[in-house]
PDB file of C-alpha atoms in Angstrom:
ATOM      1  CA  ALA A 111      62.708  27.532  12.944  1.00 74.00           C
ATOM      2  CA  GLN A 112      64.559  26.038  15.866  1.00 83.00           C
ATOM      3  CA  SER A 113      62.300  25.344  18.814  1.00 90.00           C
ATOM      4  CA  VAL A 114      61.526  23.167  21.799  1.00 94.00           C
ATOM      5  CA  ALA A 115      58.122  22.041  23.030  1.00 95.00           C
ATOM      6  CA  GLN A 116      56.925  20.759  26.381  1.00 96.00           C
ATOM      7  CA  PRO A 117      53.423  19.532  25.622  1.00 96.00           C
ATOM      8  CA  GLU A 118      52.275  19.199  29.226  1.00 96.00           C
ATOM      9  CA  ASP A 119      51.794  22.207  31.492  1.00 95.00           C
ATOM     10  CA  GLN A 120      51.533  19.915  34.508  1.00 97.00           C
ATOM     11  CA  VAL A 121      52.316  16.310  35.352  1.00 98.00           C
ATOM     12  CA  ASN A 122      50.855  14.654  38.430  1.00 98.00           C
ATOM     13  CA  VAL A 123      52.349  11.487  39.865  1.00 98.00           C
ATOM     14  CA  ALA A 124      52.130   9.602  43.132  1.00 98.00           C
ATOM     15  CA  GLU A 125      55.215   9.268  45.277  1.00 97.00           C
ATOM     16  CA  GLY A 126      57.110   6.090  44.474  1.00 97.00           C
ATOM     17  CA  ASN A 127      55.765   5.860  40.931  1.00 98.00           C
ATOM     18  CA  PRO A 128      57.903   6.463  37.854  1.00 97.00           C
ATOM     19  CA  LEU A 129      57.681   9.867  36.243  1.00 97.00           C
ATOM     20  CA  THR A 130      58.160  11.203  32.727  1.00 98.00           C
ATOM     21  CA  VAL A 131      58.293  14.830  31.642  1.00 98.00           C
ATOM     22  CA  LYS A 132      58.126  15.184  27.876  1.00 98.00           C
ATOM     23  CA  CYS A 133      60.189  17.339  25.554  1.00 98.00           C
ATOM     24  CA  THR A 134      60.447  17.486  21.782  1.00 97.00           C
ATOM     25  CA  TYR A 135      62.735  19.700  19.750  1.00 95.00           C
ATOM     26  CA  SER A 136      63.390  21.053  16.289  1.00 92.00           C
ATOM     27  CA  VAL A 137      66.924  22.118  15.440  1.00 87.00           C
ATOM     28  CA  SER A 138      69.239  21.920  12.460  1.00 83.00           C
ATOM     29  CA  GLY A 139      72.223  19.646  12.806  1.00 83.00           C
ATOM     30  CA  ASN A 140      73.108  17.693  15.918  1.00 84.00           C
ATOM     31  CA  PRO A 141      71.140  18.809  18.971  1.00 89.00           C
ATOM     32  CA  TYR A 142      72.589  19.913  22.285  1.00 91.00           C
ATOM     33  CA  LEU A 143      69.808  19.267  24.827  1.00 95.00           C
ATOM     34  CA  PHE A 144      69.418  20.268  28.460  1.00 96.00           C
ATOM     35  CA  TRP A 145      67.085  19.841  31.403  1.00 97.00           C
ATOM     36  CA  TYR A 146      66.832  22.359  34.227  1.00 97.00           C
ATOM     37  CA  VAL A 147      64.757  22.363  37.415  1.00 97.00           C
ATOM     38  CA  GLN A 148      63.388  25.385  39.238  1.00 96.00           C
ATOM     39  CA  TYR A 149      62.155  25.281  42.822  1.00 93.00           C
ATOM     40  CA  PRO A 150      59.784  28.039  44.004  1.00 87.00           C
ATOM     41  CA  ASN A 151      61.343  31.514  44.005  1.00 80.00           C
ATOM     42  CA  ARG A 152      64.716  30.152  42.935  1.00 84.00           C
ATOM     43  CA  GLY A 153      66.849  30.234  39.816  1.00 88.00           C
ATOM     44  CA  LEU A 154      67.227  27.325  37.410  1.00 93.00           C
ATOM     45  CA  GLN A 155      69.451  24.422  38.408  1.00 94.00           C
ATOM     46  CA  PHE A 156      71.156  22.298  35.771  1.00 94.00           C
ATOM     47  CA  LEU A 157      70.047  18.649  35.838  1.00 96.00           C
ATOM     48  CA  LEU A 158      71.631  16.991  32.816  1.00 96.00           C
ATOM     49  CA  LYS A 159      72.567  17.402  29.178  1.00 94.00           C
ATOM     50  CA  TYR A 160      72.967  15.419  25.991  1.00 94.00           C
ATOM     51  CA  ILE A 161      75.760  16.427  23.630  1.00 90.00           C
ATOM     52  CA  THR A 162      76.846  13.160  22.070  1.00 85.00           C
ATOM     53  CA  GLY A 163      77.304   9.501  22.974  1.00 86.00           C
ATOM     54  CA  ASP A 164      74.957   7.217  24.882  1.00 90.00           C
ATOM     55  CA  ASN A 165      71.297   8.048  24.306  1.00 93.00           C
ATOM     56  CA  LEU A 166      70.511   7.564  28.005  1.00 96.00           C
ATOM     57  CA  VAL A 167      71.934  10.395  30.047  1.00 96.00           C
ATOM     58  CA  LYS A 168      72.096  10.320  33.840  1.00 96.00           C
ATOM     59  CA  GLY A 169      71.964  13.479  35.881  1.00 94.00           C
ATOM     60  CA  SER A 170      71.452  14.915  39.344  1.00 92.00           C
ATOM     61  CA  TYR A 171      68.947  13.709  41.968  1.00 92.00           C
ATOM     62  CA  GLY A 172      68.389  10.354  40.231  1.00 95.00           C
ATOM     63  CA  PHE A 173      67.001  11.862  37.030  1.00 97.00           C
ATOM     64  CA  GLU A 174      67.820  10.576  33.582  1.00 97.00           C
ATOM     65  CA  ALA A 175      66.781  11.479  30.072  1.00 97.00           C
ATOM     66  CA  GLU A 176      66.551   9.536  26.859  1.00 96.00           C
ATOM     67  CA  PHE A 177      67.561  11.079  23.565  1.00 96.00           C
ATOM     68  CA  ASN A 178      65.549   9.738  20.639  1.00 95.00           C
ATOM     69  CA  LYS A 179      66.725  11.110  17.329  1.00 93.00           C
ATOM     70  CA  SER A 180      63.973   9.604  15.178  1.00 94.00           C
ATOM     71  CA  GLN A 181      61.259  11.063  17.395  1.00 95.00           C
ATOM     72  CA  THR A 182      63.227  14.281  18.088  1.00 95.00           C
ATOM     73  CA  SER A 183      62.497  13.830  21.776  1.00 97.00           C
ATOM     74  CA  PHE A 184      64.436  14.168  25.016  1.00 98.00           C
ATOM     75  CA  HIS A 185      62.080  13.024  27.778  1.00 98.00           C
ATOM     76  CA  LEU A 186      63.074  13.369  31.428  1.00 98.00           C
ATOM     77  CA  LYS A 187      62.522  10.324  33.617  1.00 98.00           C
ATOM     78  CA  LYS A 188      62.911   9.068  37.142  1.00 97.00           C
ATOM     79  CA  PRO A 189      62.141   5.507  38.305  1.00 97.00           C
ATOM     80  CA  SER A 190      60.612   6.508  41.645  1.00 97.00           C
ATOM     81  CA  ALA A 191      59.261   9.997  42.309  1.00 97.00           C
ATOM     82  CA  LEU A 192      59.740  11.867  45.579  1.00 97.00           C
ATOM     83  CA  VAL A 193      57.552  14.640  46.978  1.00 96.00           C
ATOM     84  CA  SER A 194      60.686  16.795  46.980  1.00 95.00           C
ATOM     85  CA  ASP A 195      60.871  16.433  43.167  1.00 96.00           C
ATOM     86  CA  SER A 196      57.850  18.734  42.898  1.00 97.00           C
ATOM     87  CA  ALA A 197      59.099  21.714  40.899  1.00 97.00           C
ATOM     88  CA  LEU A 198      59.051  23.385  37.497  1.00 96.00           C
ATOM     89  CA  TYR A 199      61.102  21.631  34.826  1.00 97.00           C
ATOM     90  CA  PHE A 200      62.488  23.250  31.699  1.00 96.00           C
ATOM     91  CA  CYS A 201      63.836  21.591  28.590  1.00 97.00           C
ATOM     92  CA  ALA A 202      66.227  23.574  26.396  1.00 95.00           C
ATOM     93  CA  VAL A 203      68.012  23.122  23.078  1.00 93.00           C
ATOM     94  CA  ARG A 204      71.018  25.015  21.833  1.00 89.00           C
ATOM     95  CA  GLU A 205      70.681  26.923  18.605  1.00 80.00           C
ATOM     96  CA  ASN A 206      72.889  25.675  15.800  1.00 71.00           C
ATOM     97  CA  TYR A 207      73.778  28.722  13.774  1.00 65.00           C
ATOM     98  CA  GLY A 208      77.493  28.167  14.194  1.00 58.00           C
ATOM     99  CA  GLY A 209      79.949  30.030  16.376  1.00 57.00           C
ATOM    100  CA  ALA A 210      80.394  30.239  20.111  1.00 54.00           C
ATOM    101  CA  THR A 211      77.439  32.511  20.803  1.00 62.00           C
ATOM    102  CA  ASN A 212      74.688  30.018  20.110  1.00 74.00           C
ATOM    103  CA  LYS A 213      71.892  30.625  22.559  1.00 84.00           C
ATOM    104  CA  LEU A 214      69.591  28.246  24.398  1.00 89.00           C
ATOM    105  CA  ILE A 215      65.954  28.006  23.429  1.00 90.00           C
ATOM    106  CA  PHE A 216      63.761  27.084  26.386  1.00 92.00           C
ATOM    107  CA  GLY A 217      60.440  25.334  26.548  1.00 93.00           C
ATOM    108  CA  THR A 218      57.579  26.861  28.492  1.00 93.00           C
ATOM    109  CA  GLY A 219      58.110  24.548  31.431  1.00 95.00           C
ATOM    110  CA  THR A 220      56.244  21.629  33.003  1.00 96.00           C
ATOM    111  CA  LEU A 221      55.100  21.716  36.590  1.00 96.00           C
ATOM    112  CA  LEU A 222      55.678  18.383  38.271  1.00 97.00           C
ATOM    113  CA  ALA A 223      53.455  17.674  41.268  1.00 97.00           C
ATOM    114  CA  VAL A 224      54.241  14.565  43.299  1.00 97.00           C
ATOM    115  CA  GLN A 225      51.505  13.547  45.697  1.00 96.00           C
ATOM    116  CA  PRO A 226      52.396  11.740  48.966  1.00 94.00           C
TER     117      PRO A 226
ATOM    118  CA  ASP B 124      81.219  25.148  41.660  1.00 68.00           C
ATOM    119  CA  VAL B 125      80.021  27.956  39.451  1.00 68.00           C
ATOM    120  CA  LYS B 126      78.443  30.776  41.354  1.00 90.00           C
ATOM    121  CA  VAL B 127      76.195  33.376  39.784  1.00 95.00           C
ATOM    122  CA  THR B 128      74.855  36.028  42.132  1.00 95.00           C
ATOM    123  CA  GLN B 129      72.241  38.700  41.608  1.00 95.00           C
ATOM    124  CA  SER B 130      72.199  41.881  43.649  1.00 91.00           C
ATOM    125  CA  SER B 131      68.612  41.644  44.857  1.00 92.00           C
ATOM    126  CA  ARG B 132      66.092  38.850  45.373  1.00 93.00           C
ATOM    127  CA  TYR B 133      63.112  41.215  45.472  1.00 95.00           C
ATOM    128  CA  LEU B 134      62.667  44.771  44.222  1.00 96.00           C
ATOM    129  CA  VAL B 135      59.721  47.157  44.262  1.00 97.00           C
ATOM    130  CA  LYS B 136      59.936  50.202  41.999  1.00 97.00           C
ATOM    131  CA  ARG B 137      57.613  52.874  40.724  1.00 97.00           C
ATOM    132  CA  THR B 138      56.656  53.517  37.120  1.00 97.00           C
ATOM    133  CA  GLY B 139      59.203  55.718  35.402  1.00 97.00           C
ATOM    134  CA  GLU B 140      62.095  54.894  37.725  1.00 97.00           C
ATOM    135  CA  LYS B 141      65.444  53.771  36.341  1.00 97.00           C
ATOM    136  CA  VAL B 142      66.211  50.300  37.605  1.00 97.00           C
ATOM    137  CA  PHE B 143      69.550  48.504  37.742  1.00 97.00           C
ATOM    138  CA  LEU B 144      69.824  44.742  38.124  1.00 97.00           C
ATOM    139  CA  GLU B 145      73.327  43.454  38.758  1.00 97.00           C
ATOM    140  CA  CYS B 146      74.748  40.023  38.065  1.00 97.00           C
ATOM    141  CA  VAL B 147      78.185  38.689  38.979  1.00 97.00           C
ATOM    142  CA  GLN B 148      79.776  35.346  38.114  1.00 96.00           C
ATOM    143  CA  ASP B 149      82.980  33.916  39.537  1.00 94.00           C
ATOM    144  CA  MET B 150      83.991  31.413  36.844  1.00 91.00           C
ATOM    145  CA  ASP B 151      85.651  33.725  34.327  1.00 92.00           C
ATOM    146  CA  HIS B 152      82.898  32.956  31.828  1.00 92.00           C
ATOM    147  CA  GLU B 153      82.886  34.825  28.537  1.00 92.00           C
ATOM    148  CA  ASN B 154      79.146  34.640  27.963  1.00 92.00           C
ATOM    149  CA  MET B 155      76.464  36.189  30.142  1.00 95.00           C
ATOM    150  CA  PHE B 156      72.714  36.372  29.645  1.00 96.00           C
ATOM    151  CA  TRP B 157      69.637  38.143  30.965  1.00 97.00           C
ATOM    152  CA  TYR B 158      66.231  36.470  30.777  1.00 96.00           C
ATOM    153  CA  ARG B 159      62.810  37.303  32.030  1.00 96.00           C
ATOM    154  CA  GLN B 160      60.451  34.578  33.158  1.00 94.00           C
ATOM    155  CA  ASP B 161      56.681  34.910  33.016  1.00 93.00           C
ATOM    156  CA  PRO B 162      54.041  32.228  33.665  1.00 88.00           C
ATOM    157  CA  GLY B 163      53.137  30.326  30.525  1.00 85.00           C
ATOM    158  CA  LEU B 164      55.881  31.990  28.495  1.00 88.00           C
ATOM    159  CA  GLY B 165      58.944  30.243  29.855  1.00 88.00           C
ATOM    160  CA  LEU B 166      62.260  32.055  29.677  1.00 92.00           C
ATOM    161  CA  ARG B 167      62.731  34.797  27.123  1.00 93.00           C
ATOM    162  CA  LEU B 168      66.154  36.208  26.327  1.00 94.00           C
ATOM    163  CA  ILE B 169      66.500  39.959  26.741  1.00 96.00           C
ATOM    164  CA  TYR B 170      70.199  40.561  26.030  1.00 96.00           C
ATOM    165  CA  PHE B 171      73.418  38.636  26.102  1.00 94.00           C
ATOM    166  CA  SER B 172      77.098  39.429  26.051  1.00 94.00           C
ATOM    167  CA  TYR B 173      79.939  37.302  24.716  1.00 91.00           C
ATOM    168  CA  ASP B 174      82.778  39.531  25.846  1.00 90.00           C
ATOM    169  CA  VAL B 175      83.533  42.669  27.807  1.00 92.00           C
ATOM    170  CA  LYS B 176      81.796  45.692  26.291  1.00 90.00           C
ATOM    171  CA  MET B 177      80.068  43.440  23.741  1.00 91.00           C
ATOM    172  CA  LYS B 178      76.334  42.942  23.730  1.00 93.00           C
ATOM    173  CA  GLU B 179      73.676  41.517  21.490  1.00 92.00           C
ATOM    174  CA  LYS B 180      69.914  41.824  21.541  1.00 93.00           C
ATOM    175  CA  GLY B 181      67.889  38.796  22.427  1.00 92.00           C
ATOM    176  CA  ASP B 182      64.256  38.189  21.659  1.00 90.00           C
ATOM    177  CA  ILE B 183      62.704  40.985  23.750  1.00 95.00           C
ATOM    178  CA  PRO B 184      65.208  43.867  24.159  1.00 96.00           C
ATOM    179  CA  GLU B 185      62.692  46.718  23.995  1.00 96.00           C
ATOM    180  CA  GLY B 186      62.697  48.838  27.144  1.00 96.00           C
ATOM    181  CA  TYR B 187      65.990  47.380  28.374  1.00 97.00           C
ATOM    182  CA  SER B 188      69.679  48.074  28.014  1.00 97.00           C
ATOM    183  CA  VAL B 189      72.779  46.328  29.375  1.00 97.00           C
ATOM    184  CA  SER B 190      76.284  47.088  30.429  1.00 97.00           C
ATOM    185  CA  ARG B 191      79.339  44.881  30.656  1.00 96.00           C
ATOM    186  CA  GLU B 192      82.387  46.855  31.754  1.00 95.00           C
ATOM    187  CA  LYS B 193      84.072  43.919  33.481  1.00 95.00           C
ATOM    188  CA  LYS B 194      84.106  40.270  32.550  1.00 95.00           C
ATOM    189  CA  GLU B 195      82.482  39.096  35.752  1.00 96.00           C
ATOM    190  CA  ARG B 196      79.647  41.641  35.858  1.00 97.00           C
ATOM    191  CA  PHE B 197      76.636  42.080  33.596  1.00 97.00           C
ATOM    192  CA  SER B 198      74.038  44.717  34.389  1.00 97.00           C
ATOM    193  CA  LEU B 199      70.490  44.990  33.129  1.00 98.00           C
ATOM    194  CA  ILE B 200      68.999  48.480  33.032  1.00 98.00           C
ATOM    195  CA  LEU B 201      65.364  49.430  32.788  1.00 97.00           C
ATOM    196  CA  GLU B 202      65.560  52.996  31.545  1.00 94.00           C
ATOM    197  CA  SER B 203      62.021  53.886  32.611  1.00 97.00           C
ATOM    198  CA  ALA B 204      60.267  51.072  34.420  1.00 97.00           C
ATOM    199  CA  SER B 205      56.747  50.190  33.369  1.00 97.00           C
ATOM    200  CA  THR B 206      54.183  47.889  34.945  1.00 97.00           C
ATOM    201  CA  ASN B 207      54.554  45.364  32.104  1.00 96.00           C
ATOM    202  CA  GLN B 208      58.152  44.851  33.201  1.00 98.00           C
ATOM    203  CA  THR B 209      56.982  43.271  36.428  1.00 97.00           C
ATOM    204  CA  SER B 210      58.577  39.852  36.179  1.00 97.00           C
ATOM    205  CA  MET B 211      61.209  37.432  37.418  1.00 95.00           C
ATOM    206  CA  TYR B 212      64.635  38.293  35.983  1.00 97.00           C
ATOM    207  CA  LEU B 213      67.273  35.605  35.683  1.00 96.00           C
ATOM    208  CA  CYS B 214      70.941  36.019  34.912  1.00 96.00           C
ATOM    209  CA  ALA B 215      73.087  33.191  33.538  1.00 96.00           C
ATOM    210  CA  SER B 216      76.672  32.637  32.452  1.00 94.00           C
ATOM    211  CA  ARG B 217      78.511  30.121  30.276  1.00 91.00           C
ATOM    212  CA  GLY B 218      82.088  29.537  29.255  1.00 85.00           C
ATOM    213  CA  GLY B 219      83.169  30.280  25.716  1.00 78.00           C
ATOM    214  CA  SER B 220      85.097  27.147  24.867  1.00 76.00           C
ATOM    215  CA  GLU B 221      83.933  23.946  23.243  1.00 74.00           C
ATOM    216  CA  GLY B 222      82.803  21.653  26.020  1.00 74.00           C
ATOM    217  CA  GLN B 223      81.398  24.534  28.054  1.00 78.00           C
ATOM    218  CA  GLU B 224      77.829  24.355  26.806  1.00 82.00           C
ATOM    219  CA  THR B 225      76.051  24.489  30.151  1.00 89.00           C
ATOM    220  CA  GLN B 226      74.508  27.746  31.320  1.00 92.00           C
ATOM    221  CA  TYR B 227      74.514  28.427  35.055  1.00 93.00           C
ATOM    222  CA  PHE B 228      71.830  30.592  36.576  1.00 95.00           C
ATOM    223  CA  GLY B 229      71.624  33.025  39.425  1.00 95.00           C
ATOM    224  CA  PRO B 230      68.817  32.904  42.026  1.00 94.00           C
ATOM    225  CA  GLY B 231      66.679  35.474  40.211  1.00 95.00           C
ATOM    226  CA  THR B 232      65.315  38.920  41.011  1.00 95.00           C
ATOM    227  CA  ARG B 233      61.576  39.302  41.354  1.00 95.00           C
ATOM    228  CA  LEU B 234      60.724  42.848  40.264  1.00 97.00           C
ATOM    229  CA  LEU B 235      57.412  44.532  40.969  1.00 97.00           C
ATOM    230  CA  VAL B 236      56.732  47.827  39.187  1.00 97.00           C
ATOM    231  CA  LEU B 237      53.875  49.831  40.705  1.00 97.00           C
TER     232      LEU B 237
END
């Protein structure tokens, strides 16, 4: 079965420290991977995606993610956390059943709390 | 920029009422999606549509229906609202061509069923 897992419900980090939010996936074929962020009472905002190419993907707000095929992981990272980064983060993988209607499978989300 | 709008940010309805949630996108996207979001469960797909008048069931379609009469508009209908449908509802859209893999989300509608 195709799936995505976010093993941590919450990640706590001090402002200025590096942060990592973990994501692992299981999908047939080449993965299409995404990270979204959700601020309180808002919809999801697209951060970045990996389709092909360089394993290190850069996205919005200084975030980046590293695709690791052997470990089937796509961890979200930022060198220096800000209090304003505190939010709920979702990892997603696109189904690979063929065709244009492949859907996204979302993880359960990781709450990032950055302490001042 | 892609813009996805939802008709209401907050709704309060009574059990048994028929509820309509509207979603509009302005990017001529072929694909549109309705999700519900609940704590600890992430996003679960209710229905999606890949073209006008076309619809497919997602993972949790029971108790819901959808309508897509125009390309830009995708409606979610709760035929008879129940308390277990209290949730955050998110609409999303995506283009249908290769290279248009990103889904764009609306702001969400928080529905409370009493």
